Each structure stands twice: as structure tokens, then as C-alpha cells.
PDB file of C-alpha atoms in Angstrom:
ATOM      1  CA  MET A  27      95.706 195.337  92.303  1.00 41.00           C
ATOM      2  CA  ALA A  28      96.432 196.916  89.057  1.00 41.00           C
ATOM      3  CA  PRO A  29      95.642 194.971  85.957  1.00 40.00           C
ATOM      4  CA  LEU A  30      98.446 193.358  83.983  1.00 38.00           C
ATOM      5  CA  LEU A  31      99.218 194.690  80.657  1.00 40.00           C
ATOM      6  CA  PHE A  32     100.870 192.473  78.016  1.00 38.00           C
ATOM      7  CA  VAL A  33     102.703 194.448  75.195  1.00 40.00           C
ATOM      8  CA  PRO A  34     103.998 192.869  71.983  1.00 43.00           C
ATOM      9  CA  ASN A  35     107.833 192.654  72.287  1.00 43.00           C
ATOM     10  CA  LYS A  36     108.471 194.463  69.103  1.00 47.00           C
ATOM     11  CA  THR A  37     109.008 197.864  70.418  1.00 48.00           C
ATOM     12  CA  PHE A  38     110.946 196.800  73.573  1.00 49.00           C
ATOM     13  CA  ALA A  39     113.290 194.227  72.361  1.00 52.00           C
ATOM     14  CA  PRO A  40     116.673 194.571  73.644  1.00 57.00           C
ATOM     15  CA  PRO A  41     119.585 194.528  71.179  1.00 61.00           C
ATOM     16  CA  PRO A  42     120.931 191.102  70.372  1.00 65.00           C
ATOM     17  CA  PRO A  43     123.791 190.019  72.769  1.00 66.00           C
ATOM     18  CA  ALA A  44     127.252 190.380  71.427  1.00 65.00           C
ATOM     19  CA  PRO A  45     129.095 187.050  70.889  1.00 68.00           C
ATOM     20  CA  ILE A  46     131.189 185.906  73.787  1.00 61.00           C
ATOM     21  CA  PRO A  47     134.888 185.217  72.734  1.00 62.00           C
ATOM     22  CA  ARG A  48     136.080 181.777  73.462  1.00 61.00           C
ATOM     23  CA  ALA A  49     139.481 181.001  74.690  1.00 58.00           C
ATOM     24  CA  ARG A  50     141.356 178.041  73.376  1.00 61.00           C
ATOM     25  CA  HIS A  51     141.802 176.545  76.893  1.00 56.00           C
ATOM     26  CA  ARG A  52     139.788 176.612  79.962  1.00 55.00           C
ATOM     27  CA  LEU A  53     140.757 179.506  82.397  1.00 55.00           C
ATOM     28  CA  ALA A  54     138.778 178.065  85.462  1.00 53.00           C
ATOM     29  CA  PRO A  55     138.531 174.489  86.695  1.00 57.00           C
ATOM     30  CA  ARG A  56     135.555 172.575  85.379  1.00 61.00           C
ATOM     31  CA  PRO A  57     132.511 172.871  87.390  1.00 60.00           C
ATOM     32  CA  PRO A  58     131.276 169.775  89.150  1.00 58.00           C
ATOM     33  CA  SER A  59     128.837 167.520  87.397  1.00 62.00           C
ATOM     34  CA  ALA A  60     125.173 167.595  88.520  1.00 60.00           C
ATOM     35  CA  ALA A  61     125.477 164.232  90.146  1.00 60.00           C
ATOM     36  CA  ALA A  62     128.464 165.403  92.178  1.00 62.00           C
ATOM     37  CA  PHE A  63     126.498 168.537  93.119  1.00 59.00           C
ATOM     38  CA  PHE A  64     123.545 166.431  94.427  1.00 58.00           C
ATOM     39  CA  ARG A  65     125.553 163.908  96.146  1.00 62.00           C
ATOM     40  CA  GLY A  66     127.027 166.901  98.190  1.00 61.00           C
ATOM     41  CA  LEU A  67     123.472 168.232  99.149  1.00 60.00           C
ATOM     42  CA  PHE A  68     122.049 164.900 100.261  1.00 59.00           C
ATOM     43  CA  PRO A  69     123.335 162.299 102.779  1.00 59.00           C
ATOM     44  CA  THR A  70     124.812 159.129 101.383  1.00 61.00           C
ATOM     45  CA  ARG A  71     122.639 155.980 101.034  1.00 63.00           C
ATOM     46  CA  PRO A  72     122.532 153.811 104.149  1.00 62.00           C
ATOM     47  CA  PRO A  73     124.811 150.821 104.205  1.00 66.00           C
ATOM     48  CA  PRO A  74     123.301 147.762 102.191  1.00 74.00           C
ATOM     49  CA  ALA A  75     122.557 145.937 105.649  1.00 76.00           C
ATOM     50  CA  LYS A  76     120.708 148.815 107.033  1.00 82.00           C
ATOM     51  CA  ALA A  77     118.775 149.371 103.610  1.00 85.00           C
ATOM     52  CA  ASP A  78     117.914 145.726 103.744  1.00 88.00           C
ATOM     53  CA  LEU A  79     116.580 145.889 107.084  1.00 89.00           C
ATOM     54  CA  LEU A  80     114.485 149.018 106.379  1.00 91.00           C
ATOM     55  CA  ARG A  81     112.942 147.261 103.322  1.00 92.00           C
ATOM     56  CA  LEU A  82     112.164 144.143 105.341  1.00 92.00           C
ATOM     57  CA  ILE A  83     110.418 146.034 108.130  1.00 93.00           C
ATOM     58  CA  ALA A  84     108.551 148.533 105.751  1.00 93.00           C
ATOM     59  CA  ASP A  85     105.353 146.567 105.449  1.00 93.00           C
ATOM     60  CA  GLN A  86     105.331 144.879 108.848  1.00 93.00           C
ATOM     61  CA  GLY A  87     103.100 147.397 110.736  1.00 91.00           C
ATOM     62  CA  ARG A  88     105.624 148.096 113.502  1.00 91.00           C
ATOM     63  CA  GLY A  89     105.944 144.263 113.993  1.00 92.00           C
ATOM     64  CA  LEU A  90     102.275 143.292 113.974  1.00 93.00           C
ATOM     65  CA  GLU A  91     102.651 141.455 110.675  1.00 93.00           C
ATOM     66  CA  THR A  92     105.834 139.697 111.730  1.00 92.00           C
ATOM     67  CA  GLN A  93     103.945 137.910 114.709  1.00 89.00           C
ATOM     68  CA  SER A  94     102.229 135.641 112.131  1.00 91.00           C
ATOM     69  CA  ASP A  95     105.181 135.202 109.702  1.00 93.00           C
ATOM     70  CA  PRO A  96     108.052 133.320 111.273  1.00 92.00           C
ATOM     71  CA  SER A  97     110.187 133.344 107.903  1.00 93.00           C
ATOM     72  CA  ARG A  98     110.012 137.102 107.923  1.00 93.00           C
ATOM     73  CA  LEU A  99     111.012 137.272 111.536  1.00 93.00           C
ATOM     74  CA  ALA A 100     113.994 135.086 110.843  1.00 93.00           C
ATOM     75  CA  ASP A 101     114.963 137.326 107.812  1.00 93.00           C
ATOM     76  CA  ILE A 102     114.702 140.514 109.964  1.00 92.00           C
ATOM     77  CA  VAL A 103     116.706 139.102 112.913  1.00 91.00           C
ATOM     78  CA  SER A 104     119.327 137.828 110.512  1.00 90.00           C
ATOM     79  CA  CYS A 105     119.484 141.246 108.794  1.00 88.00           C
ATOM     80  CA  ILE A 106     119.908 142.895 112.334  1.00 85.00           C
ATOM     81  CA  ASP A 107     122.747 140.520 113.086  1.00 85.00           C
ATOM     82  CA  ALA A 108     124.414 141.406 109.709  1.00 83.00           C
ATOM     83  CA  LEU A 109     124.134 145.157 110.533  1.00 80.00           C
ATOM     84  CA  ALA A 110     125.629 144.606 113.814  1.00 77.00           C
ATOM     85  CA  ALA A 111     128.402 142.707 112.239  1.00 78.00           C
ATOM     86  CA  VAL A 112     129.415 145.358 109.688  1.00 73.00           C
ATOM     87  CA  SER A 113     131.465 147.312 112.416  1.00 64.00           C
ATOM     88  CA  PRO A 114     131.841 145.352 115.631  1.00 62.00           C
ATOM     89  CA  GLY A 115     132.853 147.530 118.492  1.00 60.00           C
ATOM     90  CA  ALA A 116     132.228 150.909 116.750  1.00 57.00           C
ATOM     91  CA  ASP A 117     129.612 153.401 117.942  1.00 55.00           C
ATOM     92  CA  THR A 118     128.449 151.267 120.912  1.00 56.00           C
ATOM     93  CA  VAL A 119     124.889 151.987 121.965  1.00 63.00           C
ATOM     94  CA  SER A 120     125.732 153.054 125.550  1.00 63.00           C
ATOM     95  CA  GLU A 121     127.354 156.354 124.711  1.00 71.00           C
ATOM     96  CA  ALA A 122     125.111 159.055 126.211  1.00 74.00           C
ATOM     97  CA  ALA A 123     125.497 161.520 123.428  1.00 77.00           C
ATOM     98  CA  LYS A 124     124.455 159.024 120.742  1.00 79.00           C
ATOM     99  CA  LEU A 125     121.724 157.285 122.745  1.00 83.00           C
ATOM    100  CA  SER A 126     119.943 160.341 124.345  1.00 88.00           C
ATOM    101  CA  GLY A 127     117.169 161.615 122.325  1.00 90.00           C
ATOM    102  CA  THR A 128     113.670 160.943 120.960  1.00 92.00           C
ATOM    103  CA  TRP A 129     113.497 157.758 118.938  1.00 91.00           C
ATOM    104  CA  ARG A 130     110.612 156.662 116.629  1.00 92.00           C
ATOM    105  CA  LEU A 131     109.802 152.952 116.766  1.00 91.00           C
ATOM    106  CA  LEU A 132     109.792 151.450 113.297  1.00 92.00           C
ATOM    107  CA  TRP A 133     109.627 147.713 114.354  1.00 91.00           C
ATOM    108  CA  THR A 134     109.482 145.546 117.492  1.00 90.00           C
ATOM    109  CA  THR A 135     108.738 142.177 118.937  1.00 90.00           C
ATOM    110  CA  GLU A 136     107.776 143.659 122.417  1.00 88.00           C
ATOM    111  CA  GLN A 137     104.339 142.294 123.101  1.00 89.00           C
ATOM    112  CA  GLU A 138     102.873 145.057 125.330  1.00 88.00           C
ATOM    113  CA  GLN A 139     103.448 147.757 122.833  1.00 89.00           C
ATOM    114  CA  LEU A 140     102.119 145.732 120.052  1.00 91.00           C
ATOM    115  CA  PHE A 141      99.038 144.850 122.085  1.00 93.00           C
ATOM    116  CA  ILE A 142      98.199 148.566 122.459  1.00 91.00           C
ATOM    117  CA  VAL A 143      99.028 149.506 118.674  1.00 92.00           C
ATOM    118  CA  ARG A 144      96.727 146.499 117.665  1.00 93.00           C
ATOM    119  CA  ASN A 145      93.898 147.251 119.995  1.00 93.00           C
ATOM    120  CA  ALA A 146      93.650 150.901 119.821  1.00 90.00           C
ATOM    121  CA  PRO A 147      90.504 150.817 117.502  1.00 91.00           C
ATOM    122  CA  PHE A 148      88.589 149.349 120.509  1.00 88.00           C
ATOM    123  CA  PHE A 149      88.995 152.655 122.093  1.00 82.00           C
ATOM    124  CA  ARG A 150      87.848 154.440 119.046  1.00 86.00           C
ATOM    125  CA  THR A 151      91.260 155.773 118.168  1.00 88.00           C
ATOM    126  CA  ALA A 152      94.294 154.695 116.288  1.00 90.00           C
ATOM    127  CA  ALA A 153      97.948 154.528 117.417  1.00 92.00           C
ATOM    128  CA  GLY A 154     100.082 157.304 116.177  1.00 92.00           C
ATOM    129  CA  ASP A 155     103.911 157.458 116.723  1.00 92.00           C
ATOM    130  CA  VAL A 156     105.416 155.228 119.090  1.00 92.00           C
ATOM    131  CA  LEU A 157     108.418 156.936 120.713  1.00 92.00           C
ATOM    132  CA  GLN A 158     111.240 156.243 123.167  1.00 91.00           C
ATOM    133  CA  VAL A 159     112.565 159.229 125.008  1.00 92.00           C
ATOM    134  CA  ILE A 160     115.911 158.539 126.463  1.00 89.00           C
ATOM    135  CA  ASP A 161     117.840 160.905 128.693  1.00 91.00           C
ATOM    136  CA  VAL A 162     121.145 159.096 129.698  1.00 88.00           C
ATOM    137  CA  PRO A 163     122.505 161.756 131.935  1.00 89.00           C
ATOM    138  CA  GLY A 164     119.208 162.003 133.703  1.00 91.00           C
ATOM    139  CA  GLY A 165     118.661 158.250 133.963  1.00 90.00           C
ATOM    140  CA  ALA A 166     115.247 158.271 132.432  1.00 90.00           C
ATOM    141  CA  LEU A 167     113.545 156.361 129.695  1.00 90.00           C
ATOM    142  CA  ASN A 168     109.905 156.871 128.697  1.00 90.00           C
ATOM    143  CA  ASN A 169     107.886 154.885 126.335  1.00 90.00           C
ATOM    144  CA  VAL A 170     105.269 156.905 124.544  1.00 91.00           C
ATOM    145  CA  ILE A 171     102.408 155.809 122.293  1.00 92.00           C
ATOM    146  CA  THR A 172     100.611 158.749 120.890  1.00 92.00           C
ATOM    147  CA  PHE A 173      96.930 158.660 119.840  1.00 90.00           C
ATOM    148  CA  PRO A 174      96.175 161.735 117.714  1.00 87.00           C
ATOM    149  CA  PRO A 175      95.155 164.334 117.931  1.00 85.00           C
ATOM    150  CA  SER A 176      96.068 164.678 121.585  1.00 84.00           C
ATOM    151  CA  GLY A 177      96.099 161.404 123.656  1.00 87.00           C
ATOM    152  CA  ALA A 178      99.217 159.417 124.704  1.00 89.00           C
ATOM    153  CA  PHE A 179     100.053 156.380 126.748  1.00 89.00           C
ATOM    154  CA  VAL A 180     103.259 156.880 128.629  1.00 89.00           C
ATOM    155  CA  VAL A 181     105.365 154.468 130.717  1.00 88.00           C
ATOM    156  CA  ASN A 182     108.056 156.154 132.769  1.00 90.00           C
ATOM    157  CA  GLY A 183     111.115 154.357 133.710  1.00 90.00           C
ATOM    158  CA  GLU A 184     114.841 154.477 134.585  1.00 91.00           C
ATOM    159  CA  ILE A 185     117.877 153.365 132.751  1.00 88.00           C
ATOM    160  CA  GLU A 186     121.250 152.349 133.798  1.00 86.00           C
ATOM    161  CA  VAL A 187     123.928 152.144 131.306  1.00 82.00           C
ATOM    162  CA  GLN A 188     126.539 149.296 131.649  1.00 81.00           C
ATOM    163  CA  PRO A 189     129.197 149.770 128.992  1.00 75.00           C
ATOM    164  CA  PRO A 190     130.021 148.793 126.292  1.00 70.00           C
ATOM    165  CA  GLN A 191     126.525 147.759 124.984  1.00 70.00           C
ATOM    166  CA  ARG A 192     124.105 147.155 127.763  1.00 76.00           C
ATOM    167  CA  VAL A 193     121.351 149.327 128.901  1.00 79.00           C
ATOM    168  CA  ASN A 194     119.054 148.111 131.730  1.00 84.00           C
ATOM    169  CA  PHE A 195     115.469 149.511 132.004  1.00 81.00           C
ATOM    170  CA  ARG A 196     113.197 149.591 134.972  1.00 83.00           C
ATOM    171  CA  GLN A 197     109.628 150.795 135.178  1.00 77.00           C
ATOM    172  CA  VAL A 198     109.443 153.170 138.143  1.00 74.00           C
ATOM    173  CA  PHE A 199     106.151 154.861 137.794  1.00 64.00           C
ATOM    174  CA  GLY A 200     102.696 153.625 136.685  1.00 61.00           C
ATOM    175  CA  ALA A 201     101.566 153.956 133.115  1.00 62.00           C
ATOM    176  CA  SER A 202      99.347 156.954 132.279  1.00 63.00           C
ATOM    177  CA  LEU A 203      96.820 157.234 129.594  1.00 61.00           C
ATOM    178  CA  ALA A 204      95.462 160.527 128.316  1.00 63.00           C
ATOM    179  CA  ILE A 205      93.008 160.441 125.430  1.00 60.00           C
TER     180      ILE A 205
END
């Protein structure tokens, strides 16, 4: 690579720019403010009930800490109820397009999943992401607890949608563990 050479700017200075004439009135519409620009780039904030719920579960270790804190559990359940009441009947959970996908568990009271997450250190590992993979058209639901770098505990099951808001789950295959 060639060395860089810095030359004083005296000999290569461009001529000073000519002043820009200013009109008495604006010819173009005023550009949007910076705040409006950034609001357009980023999604809006979650509704207050959702933000409250996310704040309440943030330090609960996917639900492990909630087991010993009945008042926090009551607050979380109350917040879930408030979130459901924000728009009753809208966006029901049994619509295949909205329900199908891979979902990351943030919080649960489901004892079997919490047992595995809590006791992973006994197997000289730690639980990574806890996922639920839902395929409504295929009728499949898989619960996956990952153990980085390459392990996983998987429970395979079937789902049956009963509109408007009920989804039944049934374990159909044995659980598998690969560490």
C-alpha cells in the first residue's frame, strides 16, 4: 500500500463558494423534521399494555422468578388480561397466517419447560432459546429448548384449531434430547 502524503492546503485551496441567492418565499415544501423522519424509519411503540407486560416479565427468567413471587404473578396476569381487553375480537389467535411461525418464549408458567430451563446446569449446559414452532396448515406444533452450541430438547405434537380463539395441542411423538 502506498504511503499517505499530507500536503498543506494553501496551494490546493478551492475558490470560496459564491453566495447562494435567497428567495423571499419558500419554493419547495418544508422538509420533515428529524423526529418525523425517524418515526417513519422505526416501528411505533407498542401499546401501553404490551409495554407494561414486557417490562413486568423482563427480569423474571422466563417465569422462574415468578414462581416464588405471587404478587408479581398477579401483576403479570392482570397485564395479560388488560392487553386482551384492548381490542376484543380483533386478530384472533387461531388465524393460520398469524399463528404459524417460530415463536420465542419470553415468559411461562408451564412447569415442564421451567423444570428443564432451571435444571440444565445439572447436565453441564445452559438453556438457550426456548421456541415454539407452529405450522397450522400442517397441524404441527413443536416445543424446542436449545442448549448451545448444538443441543436441543424437542417435543413434537399436533394442533387443532377451534376458532375463534382456541388451539388444542396433543403430544404425539416422544421427546428427543440431543446435546
